[in-house]
């Protein structure tokens, strides 16, 4: 490491941080190459080196070996009349485009910048997040869920107010509760009273007494307080600002509870400073006439109506006050003392079941938000505003904070202290999509050029100039909003202040008035203090038997011929600056010289895959237009050359190595597009064995299924990242190929994996080609480093997504495309203040597709609160679920899956219990009270819990699970939302004359009508479900056949028929496809057909085949958990 310790001072990127480790460059085997001088990213580093680049390639790239040279293998058939094969055709090192060619692009300084208007307070001031009805009706969700008293067969109501009632009712001291208990997640064992419905999802063995203690919160029973989930060492619940600095939390007046209980609610600790009956609604704005929906309604208020139709609430308005439906007149059975829905006496109904219409409905919440917030632009000028939901269409106007398309947070109001955060258990996290594409009616970030000296930054923490910096002393200095350090304003940047202290050029400078913008990076932000070459794309095609026989090789080659004209280019450039190269492989690798001066492409075979190198430099990476003829000729010939191959074995790691070495030799970053079909069992580095074992499911060893089987690929990934070599992997498996291992490099280099199991040309071609086209064309930043700075008090402590980290602060991404998110978790390291709030600045340094080095900056200001109610009022459940899913999916790498599930349930219960205890008005324990902003937390969390990764069905393969796990880790909030709770539309409600979609329905079989057809999409699949009683006319119109029986269930596309219904349905499907980053597979499902099982898997409110709970059951369970925490 000592070679890395070259202290650079005053470097633009990086901040002095203890423990900031230099990037250790290592060889393939993970050993550091001795004596290699590590050149640096110059200015990118802080006082300690961060990102380093190996000096001239050693060992791996060389001249053609003179001895032991790889020979042309017999495995590479050489058809007569095909390209000339010159073994190791050697030429000059391919040089990139001269750096001067890179210095153009957008006229940055003259970029028209239309001054915005002053960020006037928007109609919704930040602190007022209530769009609900008047306070009187904005009460909490006090569902009188008497039926939710699970395990309470004794019918003894729990002592009212116990634990979460007015503080005075707290009975015992906390001393009574110190003994340890068993798992919080009690199982529905028979001794616990009748469960409402059988619930078989993973339940830890727990002591039988828990259920009893729920109903009899006698303090002699097994102590409840200190219960924890059985946890594998090292796996803790998503940390909730547990704090970093131990000394920084003087107890506040609110007397935060001891932290040892992970926020579990001890009755003796109800004496927190937060009055349980605080009148939250005081802060409500006057009711907005057009915002009558309760999407953000308050947490407090008078006792709830016992009937939803009272006090202006529409039935089902928020999905939570529903009536009990016919067959279940009330739920009061178990608890005589609790309010009932109906007035009838309670018949003891053994099959107690909640009315699904009475529990919070995702559809209703989505609809309400759409209606309330879809019509007006979201203006970002106000601190701490909660944006509209991801399912709402809205326009964003940047007035000083980053658009929610770039950053979404779990909460826009952060607790001032870590104790408070810990108490709530609400994770504090931001889901960041730095290169997100914006709708055409929104302005992409402006490019700012500060000239030779580079961007203006704080001297100390190196934060970039942003709207929150305070100019002082007449504009001669500015005080950093992150670290308070005062920095001189360089003379060239000086400007006078107006009478309000604002610079007079405020509106002329994006970095002073906008939340998001870009800086042109200077040479000091480049590796080796050299402007980068434009990136390159290398297409690497598996030509083993399966790939050729399935027609895949021919398909890829055909497509590439046209696709090469659509590679990303920068703004006004006429052609893409990206160079391309081609490799084919099976057990050996074939490189192609496609230099423009050649009449025919030349193939060079490298069979010594144990020690990969690139046999040609000149002519391997070429400009498409210059070499078009040769390239087209090559793509024509490849399918023919391997048409008769019998080679079934493949290598994999050497393919990546080859691509990386080629980029290294060309001194550029880039992307490898690898098309691969099988487990790489050929003798080579990174060779794998089939270790799939479904018997491991539900055992402690299940985690190994998610882990790579060798560390070889992690080391390779590290090398790729250092080179800016991003790997996109297209998999076409017919059997297990170990996605968990093959995915390591794509994952750690910021790449993408696509998987087409049992690829068949006819059915999968369209999907694959659409994915490939999108993938090749999408905007990518290369050789990127991202850092998130925060104002004093919180700090980014954990990161989730597809990237590599060699230190604790810098997220390194060989590539980052416009669809990828990075999730960052924050913890307190000091107290925050309500006055100053909390600030985030995400800075992404990257090379764009033209080879220009840029910095993209996103700023976001959040509120801080001393009242828990403010936290709960400003949460975003969709983002919370996004975070929790990523947290859980990472957790399965090192923990039994059941432990992970239990941890999620526990945390969710604690979040809701804390709300109930501290924010909700006193009410019967029989009521389930959910915060308005989190009322969907249970239903969505249940979807995560029963997802394929955490609770796989019999049909889900190990590769599927590994694939989904990686996929979800870089999903944005909109993607996780529809992935976990799919969108379901009734097709008979489609209005063929309108662009509006029919209202979605909830994902439950009982909502489906036999006489209807439905469209369901989750981001990966689209189903069209056809009921057995659908009118023949509709079937004719959509499928072009006369009856239900004639519909082919092997269809993977709807026939193109010239009638309004067919057109409209297909246009809806097209619209959905366009919204997703991947092309979804279309599956036609006929009711009662065997494929219906697959479809039902996505009806996520129902009990799942794999044992996942129904929504109703899970809500009951959650209620029980909450009550247990409170008692
Ligand atoms: Zn600073």
Tab-separated table of C-alpha atoms in Angstrom, residues 382-788:
chain	number	residue	atom	x	y	z
A	382	UNK	CA	-38.751	24.094	-0.812
A	383	UNK	CA	-36.729	22.072	1.634
A	384	UNK	CA	-37.988	18.683	2.680
A	385	UNK	CA	-40.926	18.338	0.348
A	386	UNK	CA	-42.243	14.864	-0.191
A	387	UNK	CA	-42.593	14.358	-3.940
A	388	UNK	CA	-45.585	12.724	-5.579
A	389	UNK	CA	-45.509	8.947	-5.785
A	390	UNK	CA	-43.524	7.262	-8.531
A	391	UNK	CA	-46.802	6.054	-9.992
A	392	UNK	CA	-48.019	9.609	-10.500
A	393	UNK	CA	-47.248	11.488	-13.670
A	394	UNK	CA	-45.958	14.874	-12.764
A	395	UNK	CA	-43.716	17.558	-14.089
A	396	UNK	CA	-40.680	18.629	-12.089
A	397	UNK	CA	-39.335	22.157	-11.965
A	398	UNK	CA	-35.876	22.403	-10.516
A	399	UNK	CA	-35.654	25.387	-8.218
A	400	UNK	CA	-32.741	24.395	-6.115
A	401	UNK	CA	-33.193	20.755	-5.154
A	402	UNK	CA	-32.601	17.689	-7.253
A	403	UNK	CA	-35.635	16.238	-8.953
A	404	UNK	CA	-37.123	13.114	-7.398
A	405	UNK	CA	-36.194	11.440	-10.667
A	406	UNK	CA	-32.610	11.680	-9.441
A	407	UNK	CA	-33.019	11.263	-5.708
A	408	UNK	CA	-35.776	9.844	-3.581
A	409	UNK	CA	-35.562	9.459	0.171
A	410	UNK	CA	-37.171	7.194	2.677
A	411	UNK	CA	-38.032	10.305	4.653
A	412	UNK	CA	-37.821	13.980	3.853
A	413	UNK	CA	-37.742	14.858	7.485
A	414	UNK	CA	-34.866	13.399	9.432
A	415	UNK	CA	-34.887	12.996	13.180
A	416	UNK	CA	-32.542	15.447	14.834
A	417	UNK	CA	-30.908	12.815	16.957
A	418	UNK	CA	-29.771	9.305	16.421
A	419	UNK	CA	-31.759	8.210	19.430
A	420	UNK	CA	-34.912	9.354	17.791
A	421	UNK	CA	-33.964	7.644	14.576
A	422	UNK	CA	-33.184	4.506	16.440
A	423	UNK	CA	-36.433	4.642	18.279
A	424	UNK	CA	-38.411	4.890	15.078
A	425	UNK	CA	-36.373	2.253	13.272
A	426	UNK	CA	-37.124	4.078	10.054
A	427	UNK	CA	-34.068	3.674	7.839
A	428	UNK	CA	-32.707	6.932	6.503
A	429	UNK	CA	-31.708	6.346	2.945
A	430	UNK	CA	-31.626	7.937	-0.473
A	431	UNK	CA	-32.136	6.083	-3.726
A	432	UNK	CA	-30.027	7.948	-6.250
A	433	UNK	CA	-30.177	7.644	-10.018
A	434	UNK	CA	-27.498	10.088	-11.062
A	435	UNK	CA	-27.902	9.783	-14.833
A	436	UNK	CA	-31.657	9.359	-14.938
A	437	UNK	CA	-33.323	10.248	-18.205
A	438	UNK	CA	-35.846	13.022	-17.910
A	439	UNK	CA	-39.109	13.344	-19.782
A	440	UNK	CA	-38.795	15.518	-22.851
A	441	UNK	CA	-40.625	18.382	-21.196
A	442	UNK	CA	-38.033	18.689	-18.449
A	443	UNK	CA	-34.660	20.314	-18.881
A	444	UNK	CA	-31.587	18.122	-18.614
A	445	UNK	CA	-28.845	19.420	-16.353
A	446	UNK	CA	-26.961	22.436	-17.647
A	447	UNK	CA	-23.265	22.194	-18.220
A	448	UNK	CA	-21.163	24.681	-16.307
A	449	UNK	CA	-17.601	25.473	-17.236
A	450	UNK	CA	-15.535	27.245	-14.642
A	451	UNK	CA	-12.565	27.245	-16.940
A	452	UNK	CA	-9.026	26.246	-16.262
A	453	UNK	CA	-9.182	26.308	-12.450
A	454	UNK	CA	-12.104	23.916	-12.488
A	455	UNK	CA	-15.254	23.870	-10.391
A	456	UNK	CA	-15.450	26.047	-7.303
A	457	UNK	CA	-15.251	23.892	-4.192
A	458	UNK	CA	-15.038	24.137	-0.467
A	459	UNK	CA	-11.449	24.135	0.658
A	460	UNK	CA	-12.023	21.620	3.361
A	461	UNK	CA	-14.678	19.078	2.468
A	462	UNK	CA	-14.378	19.640	-1.261
A	463	UNK	CA	-18.101	20.025	-1.722
A	464	UNK	CA	-18.998	21.645	-5.012
A	465	UNK	CA	-20.549	25.067	-5.361
A	466	UNK	CA	-24.273	24.719	-4.888
A	467	UNK	CA	-27.355	26.754	-3.993
A	468	UNK	CA	-26.819	26.198	-0.277
A	469	UNK	CA	-23.419	27.812	-0.024
A	470	UNK	CA	-23.546	31.138	1.829
A	471	UNK	CA	-21.663	34.062	0.355
A	472	UNK	CA	-20.299	36.437	2.956
A	473	UNK	CA	-18.119	39.499	3.234
A	474	UNK	CA	-19.677	41.155	0.255
A	475	UNK	CA	-19.221	38.082	-1.838
A	476	UNK	CA	-15.490	37.674	-1.297
A	477	UNK	CA	-15.850	34.438	0.583
A	478	UNK	CA	-18.378	31.668	0.964
A	479	UNK	CA	-19.214	29.473	3.885
A	480	UNK	CA	-19.677	25.809	3.163
A	481	UNK	CA	-23.124	24.460	3.861
A	482	UNK	CA	-21.687	21.043	4.558
A	483	UNK	CA	-18.742	21.671	6.821
A	484	UNK	CA	-19.004	25.419	7.621
A	485	UNK	CA	-15.495	26.082	6.421
A	486	UNK	CA	-15.005	29.500	4.853
A	487	UNK	CA	-13.372	29.590	1.441
A	488	UNK	CA	-12.127	32.524	-0.601
A	489	UNK	CA	-14.033	33.189	-3.777
A	490	UNK	CA	-11.498	33.143	-6.616
A	491	UNK	CA	-11.318	36.502	-8.386
A	492	UNK	CA	-12.712	35.154	-11.614
A	493	UNK	CA	-15.764	33.922	-9.775
A	494	UNK	CA	-16.380	37.015	-7.674
A	495	UNK	CA	-19.724	38.686	-7.854
A	496	UNK	CA	-21.494	41.301	-5.737
A	497	UNK	CA	-24.342	40.451	-3.437
A	498	UNK	CA	-27.728	42.070	-3.488
A	499	UNK	CA	-29.424	43.444	-0.395
A	500	UNK	CA	-30.611	39.971	0.578
A	501	UNK	CA	-27.107	38.587	0.481
A	502	UNK	CA	-27.714	36.766	-2.758
A	503	UNK	CA	-25.246	37.034	-5.600
A	504	UNK	CA	-26.564	39.234	-8.361
A	505	UNK	CA	-25.756	36.514	-10.884
A	506	UNK	CA	-27.783	34.009	-8.908
A	507	UNK	CA	-30.170	33.193	-11.713
A	508	UNK	CA	-27.480	33.121	-14.349
A	509	UNK	CA	-25.591	30.328	-12.726
A	510	UNK	CA	-27.080	26.855	-12.536
A	511	UNK	CA	-24.780	25.941	-9.664
A	512	UNK	CA	-26.287	28.724	-7.564
A	513	UNK	CA	-29.927	28.263	-8.356
A	514	UNK	CA	-30.543	24.669	-9.384
A	515	UNK	CA	-30.531	21.337	-7.661
A	516	UNK	CA	-28.840	19.478	-10.522
A	517	UNK	CA	-26.191	20.549	-13.030
A	518	UNK	CA	-22.912	19.427	-14.512
A	519	UNK	CA	-19.424	20.801	-14.371
A	520	UNK	CA	-16.934	20.326	-17.109
A	521	UNK	CA	-14.076	18.534	-15.430
A	522	UNK	CA	-10.559	19.742	-15.925
A	523	UNK	CA	-7.592	17.574	-16.675
A	524	UNK	CA	-6.873	17.211	-13.003
A	525	UNK	CA	-10.015	15.110	-12.707
A	526	UNK	CA	-8.671	12.603	-15.171
A	527	UNK	CA	-6.602	9.520	-14.655
A	528	UNK	CA	-2.918	10.209	-15.096
A	529	UNK	CA	-3.740	13.870	-15.578
A	530	UNK	CA	-4.661	13.062	-19.124
A	531	UNK	CA	-7.979	13.593	-20.807
A	532	UNK	CA	-9.521	10.244	-21.567
A	533	UNK	CA	-9.981	8.689	-24.946
A	534	UNK	CA	-13.529	8.032	-26.046
A	535	UNK	CA	-14.820	4.729	-24.733
A	536	UNK	CA	-15.052	1.539	-26.751
A	537	UNK	CA	-17.652	-1.222	-27.061
A	538	UNK	CA	-16.485	-4.789	-27.485
A	539	UNK	CA	-18.952	-7.431	-28.616
A	540	UNK	CA	-18.005	-10.901	-27.451
A	541	UNK	CA	-20.074	-13.718	-28.846
A	542	UNK	CA	-20.231	-17.283	-27.612
A	543	UNK	CA	-20.033	-19.488	-30.711
A	544	UNK	CA	-20.306	-22.854	-29.014
A	545	UNK	CA	-22.738	-25.464	-30.253
A	546	UNK	CA	-25.846	-24.280	-28.426
A	547	UNK	CA	-25.403	-20.676	-29.416
A	548	UNK	CA	-24.989	-21.553	-33.059
A	549	UNK	CA	-27.734	-24.151	-33.185
A	550	UNK	CA	-30.356	-21.936	-31.587
A	551	UNK	CA	-29.749	-19.316	-34.251
A	552	UNK	CA	-28.500	-16.916	-31.653
A	553	UNK	CA	-25.136	-16.241	-33.278
A	554	UNK	CA	-26.733	-15.374	-36.575
A	555	UNK	CA	-29.303	-13.201	-34.871
A	556	UNK	CA	-26.696	-11.227	-32.956
A	557	UNK	CA	-24.532	-10.699	-36.004
A	558	UNK	CA	-27.445	-9.542	-38.099
A	559	UNK	CA	-28.591	-7.137	-35.441
A	560	UNK	CA	-25.164	-5.675	-34.833
A	561	UNK	CA	-24.904	-4.649	-38.449
A	562	UNK	CA	-27.663	-2.118	-38.007
A	563	UNK	CA	-27.149	-1.418	-34.340
A	564	UNK	CA	-23.683	-0.046	-34.893
A	565	UNK	CA	-25.271	3.062	-36.305
A	566	UNK	CA	-27.123	3.708	-33.103
A	567	UNK	CA	-24.392	3.869	-30.566
A	568	UNK	CA	-24.676	6.713	-28.123
A	569	UNK	CA	-23.260	10.021	-29.177
A	570	UNK	CA	-22.983	13.300	-27.505
A	571	UNK	CA	-25.465	16.028	-28.283
A	572	UNK	CA	-24.667	17.556	-31.606
A	573	UNK	CA	-22.027	15.100	-32.730
A	574	UNK	CA	-22.610	13.603	-36.131
A	575	UNK	CA	-21.327	10.198	-35.318
A	576	UNK	CA	-20.556	8.285	-32.219
A	577	UNK	CA	-17.044	8.581	-30.902
A	578	UNK	CA	-17.243	5.055	-29.576
A	579	UNK	CA	-14.971	2.529	-31.222
A	580	UNK	CA	-15.948	-1.097	-31.567
A	581	UNK	CA	-14.238	-4.455	-31.480
A	582	UNK	CA	-15.323	-8.071	-31.949
A	583	UNK	CA	-14.438	-11.347	-30.293
A	584	UNK	CA	-15.962	-14.785	-30.626
A	585	UNK	CA	-15.215	-17.658	-28.309
A	586	UNK	CA	-15.919	-21.156	-27.140
A	587	UNK	CA	-12.980	-22.916	-25.455
A	588	UNK	CA	-10.653	-20.512	-27.199
A	589	UNK	CA	-10.934	-16.896	-28.178
A	590	UNK	CA	-11.000	-15.441	-31.666
A	591	UNK	CA	-10.051	-11.829	-32.126
A	592	UNK	CA	-10.814	-9.976	-35.314
A	593	UNK	CA	-8.833	-7.386	-37.116
A	594	UNK	CA	-11.333	-5.118	-38.832
A	595	UNK	CA	-9.019	-2.329	-39.808
A	596	UNK	CA	-10.472	-0.197	-42.564
A	597	UNK	CA	-7.577	-0.834	-44.902
A	598	UNK	CA	-8.186	-4.573	-44.964
A	599	UNK	CA	-10.183	-6.183	-47.720
A	600	UNK	CA	-11.331	-8.921	-45.395
A	601	UNK	CA	-11.404	-9.231	-41.644
A	602	UNK	CA	-8.659	-11.283	-40.093
A	603	UNK	CA	-9.101	-13.744	-37.277
A	604	UNK	CA	-6.553	-14.387	-34.585
A	605	UNK	CA	-7.018	-17.291	-32.283
A	606	UNK	CA	-5.805	-17.378	-28.718
A	607	UNK	CA	-5.999	-20.855	-27.292
A	608	UNK	CA	-3.822	-20.234	-24.301
A	609	UNK	CA	-6.710	-19.034	-22.226
A	610	UNK	CA	-4.813	-19.527	-19.012
A	611	UNK	CA	-2.841	-16.413	-19.670
A	612	UNK	CA	-5.013	-14.155	-21.699
A	613	UNK	CA	-3.634	-11.408	-23.823
A	614	UNK	CA	-4.777	-9.468	-26.835
A	615	UNK	CA	-3.001	-10.639	-29.954
A	616	UNK	CA	-3.602	-7.528	-31.982
A	617	UNK	CA	-3.796	-3.910	-31.119
A	618	UNK	CA	-4.023	-2.059	-34.371
A	619	UNK	CA	-7.269	-2.888	-36.090
A	620	UNK	CA	-9.069	-4.408	-33.137
A	621	UNK	CA	-10.919	-1.306	-31.943
A	622	UNK	CA	-12.113	0.707	-34.888
A	623	UNK	CA	-14.371	3.521	-35.902
A	624	UNK	CA	-17.587	2.081	-37.287
A	625	UNK	CA	-17.852	4.341	-40.275
A	626	UNK	CA	-14.261	3.890	-41.326
A	627	UNK	CA	-14.343	0.124	-41.078
A	628	UNK	CA	-17.937	-0.462	-41.990
A	629	UNK	CA	-17.278	-2.721	-44.951
A	630	UNK	CA	-14.905	-4.939	-43.068
A	631	UNK	CA	-17.201	-5.111	-40.060
A	632	UNK	CA	-20.217	-6.040	-42.128
A	633	UNK	CA	-18.189	-8.670	-43.861
A	634	UNK	CA	-17.114	-10.092	-40.540
A	635	UNK	CA	-20.652	-10.159	-39.180
A	636	UNK	CA	-21.773	-11.926	-42.329
A	637	UNK	CA	-19.086	-14.531	-41.967
A	638	UNK	CA	-19.174	-15.367	-38.277
A	639	UNK	CA	-22.353	-17.475	-38.442
A	640	UNK	CA	-20.956	-19.391	-41.395
A	641	UNK	CA	-17.578	-19.959	-39.832
A	642	UNK	CA	-19.029	-21.703	-36.839
A	643	UNK	CA	-22.056	-23.266	-38.462
A	644	UNK	CA	-20.697	-26.775	-38.062
A	645	UNK	CA	-19.048	-26.399	-34.711
A	646	UNK	CA	-19.223	-29.311	-32.321
A	647	UNK	CA	-17.637	-27.475	-29.478
A	648	UNK	CA	-19.951	-27.424	-26.486
A	649	UNK	CA	-17.606	-26.153	-23.812
A	650	UNK	CA	-17.001	-22.514	-23.081
A	651	UNK	CA	-14.666	-20.345	-21.093
A	652	UNK	CA	-15.846	-17.174	-19.419
A	653	UNK	CA	-13.289	-15.367	-17.302
A	654	UNK	CA	-10.717	-15.229	-20.111
A	655	UNK	CA	-13.319	-13.492	-22.237
A	656	UNK	CA	-13.642	-10.703	-19.720
A	657	UNK	CA	-9.900	-10.574	-19.310
A	658	UNK	CA	-9.442	-10.231	-23.021
A	659	UNK	CA	-11.911	-7.385	-23.243
A	660	UNK	CA	-10.355	-5.617	-20.321
A	661	UNK	CA	-6.864	-6.018	-21.724
A	662	UNK	CA	-7.981	-4.640	-25.040
A	663	UNK	CA	-9.370	-1.548	-23.360
A	664	UNK	CA	-6.246	-1.203	-21.341
A	665	UNK	CA	-4.108	-1.380	-24.442
A	666	UNK	CA	-6.252	1.247	-26.113
A	667	UNK	CA	-6.100	3.399	-23.000
A	668	UNK	CA	-9.800	3.840	-22.785
A	669	UNK	CA	-12.785	2.860	-20.755
A	670	UNK	CA	-15.613	0.933	-22.295
A	671	UNK	CA	-18.180	-1.752	-22.175
A	672	UNK	CA	-18.105	-5.440	-22.987
A	673	UNK	CA	-21.272	-6.970	-24.384
A	674	UNK	CA	-20.924	-10.660	-23.682
A	675	UNK	CA	-23.421	-13.128	-25.145
A	676	UNK	CA	-23.031	-16.356	-23.246
A	677	UNK	CA	-24.881	-19.671	-23.120
A	678	UNK	CA	-23.447	-22.151	-20.656
A	679	UNK	CA	-21.626	-22.939	-17.465
A	680	UNK	CA	-17.939	-22.349	-18.270
A	681	UNK	CA	-16.515	-25.791	-17.660
A	682	UNK	CA	-13.653	-25.662	-20.132
A	683	UNK	CA	-10.201	-25.707	-18.594
A	684	UNK	CA	-9.388	-22.073	-17.921
A	685	UNK	CA	-9.169	-19.581	-15.121
A	686	UNK	CA	-12.594	-19.023	-13.634
A	687	UNK	CA	-13.721	-22.501	-14.621
A	688	UNK	CA	-16.876	-23.446	-12.744
A	689	UNK	CA	-18.597	-26.592	-11.662
A	690	UNK	CA	-22.261	-27.255	-11.337
A	691	UNK	CA	-22.968	-26.797	-7.667
A	692	UNK	CA	-26.671	-26.131	-7.834
A	693	UNK	CA	-28.441	-27.827	-4.979
A	694	UNK	CA	-32.048	-27.132	-4.274
A	695	UNK	CA	-31.848	-29.171	-1.137
A	696	UNK	CA	-30.059	-26.247	0.431
A	697	UNK	CA	-33.197	-24.143	0.325
A	698	UNK	CA	-34.388	-23.361	3.809
A	699	UNK	CA	-31.179	-24.533	5.352
A	700	UNK	CA	-28.370	-22.515	6.829
A	701	UNK	CA	-26.377	-23.187	3.711
A	702	UNK	CA	-28.902	-21.612	1.408
A	703	UNK	CA	-26.812	-18.469	1.372
A	704	UNK	CA	-24.090	-20.285	-0.544
A	705	UNK	CA	-26.432	-20.409	-3.525
A	706	UNK	CA	-26.155	-16.637	-3.727
A	707	UNK	CA	-22.424	-16.495	-3.201
A	708	UNK	CA	-19.953	-16.888	-6.030
A	709	UNK	CA	-18.278	-20.276	-5.997
A	710	UNK	CA	-14.838	-18.745	-6.425
A	711	UNK	CA	-13.254	-15.452	-5.522
A	712	UNK	CA	-11.632	-15.343	-8.915
A	713	UNK	CA	-14.357	-13.179	-10.374
A	714	UNK	CA	-14.248	-10.619	-7.589
A	715	UNK	CA	-10.593	-10.064	-8.254
A	716	UNK	CA	-11.245	-9.828	-11.948
A	717	UNK	CA	-13.988	-7.294	-11.274
A	718	UNK	CA	-11.580	-5.179	-9.322
A	719	UNK	CA	-9.216	-5.087	-12.280
A	720	UNK	CA	-12.066	-4.223	-14.606
A	721	UNK	CA	-13.140	-1.335	-12.421
A	722	UNK	CA	-9.635	0.036	-12.392
A	723	UNK	CA	-9.701	0.013	-16.176
A	724	UNK	CA	-13.211	1.429	-16.490
A	725	UNK	CA	-14.306	-1.799	-18.120
A	726	UNK	CA	-18.021	-2.313	-17.630
A	727	UNK	CA	-19.503	-5.706	-18.459
A	728	UNK	CA	-23.023	-6.277	-19.728
A	729	UNK	CA	-23.927	-9.923	-19.800
A	730	UNK	CA	-26.610	-11.523	-21.949
A	731	UNK	CA	-27.268	-15.062	-20.800
A	732	UNK	CA	-29.064	-17.759	-22.782
A	733	UNK	CA	-29.013	-20.779	-20.506
A	734	UNK	CA	-30.636	-24.118	-21.089
A	735	UNK	CA	-29.623	-25.232	-17.654
A	736	UNK	CA	-27.920	-23.986	-14.535
A	737	UNK	CA	-25.022	-21.705	-15.395
A	738	UNK	CA	-24.364	-20.153	-12.025
A	739	UNK	CA	-25.589	-16.603	-12.360
A	740	UNK	CA	-24.379	-15.954	-8.831
A	741	UNK	CA	-20.812	-16.392	-10.013
A	742	UNK	CA	-21.021	-15.210	-13.612
A	743	UNK	CA	-22.814	-12.114	-12.406
A	744	UNK	CA	-20.041	-10.939	-10.138
A	745	UNK	CA	-18.160	-8.951	-12.747
A	746	UNK	CA	-21.209	-7.352	-14.368
A	747	UNK	CA	-22.467	-6.493	-10.936
A	748	UNK	CA	-19.309	-4.948	-9.593
A	749	UNK	CA	-18.576	-3.038	-12.759
A	750	UNK	CA	-21.964	-1.361	-12.874
A	751	UNK	CA	-23.089	-3.541	-15.738
A	752	UNK	CA	-26.366	-5.255	-16.466
A	753	UNK	CA	-27.382	-8.884	-16.730
A	754	UNK	CA	-30.090	-10.088	-19.075
A	755	UNK	CA	-31.295	-13.632	-18.957
A	756	UNK	CA	-33.273	-15.569	-21.540
A	757	UNK	CA	-33.754	-19.064	-20.235
A	758	UNK	CA	-34.391	-21.711	-22.901
A	759	UNK	CA	-33.922	-19.123	-25.586
A	760	UNK	CA	-35.943	-19.827	-28.671
A	761	UNK	CA	-35.643	-17.688	-31.689
A	762	UNK	CA	-39.339	-17.451	-32.443
A	763	UNK	CA	-40.494	-16.567	-28.982
A	764	UNK	CA	-37.577	-14.701	-27.465
A	765	UNK	CA	-36.043	-12.900	-30.364
A	766	UNK	CA	-38.094	-9.756	-30.042
A	767	UNK	CA	-37.424	-9.414	-26.363
A	768	UNK	CA	-33.720	-9.995	-26.691
A	769	UNK	CA	-33.320	-7.620	-29.609
A	770	UNK	CA	-35.236	-4.889	-27.864
A	771	UNK	CA	-33.085	-5.294	-24.787
A	772	UNK	CA	-29.918	-5.268	-26.839
A	773	UNK	CA	-30.943	-2.177	-28.768
A	774	UNK	CA	-31.825	-0.336	-25.627
A	775	UNK	CA	-28.681	-1.461	-23.902
A	776	UNK	CA	-26.366	-0.396	-26.698
A	777	UNK	CA	-28.033	2.962	-27.114
A	778	UNK	CA	-28.525	3.968	-23.541
A	779	UNK	CA	-26.634	6.771	-21.974
A	780	UNK	CA	-23.683	5.552	-19.968
A	781	UNK	CA	-21.068	7.256	-17.885
A	782	UNK	CA	-17.736	5.446	-17.832
A	783	UNK	CA	-14.964	5.174	-15.352
A	784	UNK	CA	-17.118	6.873	-12.779
A	785	UNK	CA	-16.711	7.686	-9.130
A	786	UNK	CA	-19.576	8.854	-7.003
A	787	UNK	CA	-19.434	10.455	-3.620
A	788	UNK	CA	-22.245	11.634	-1.423
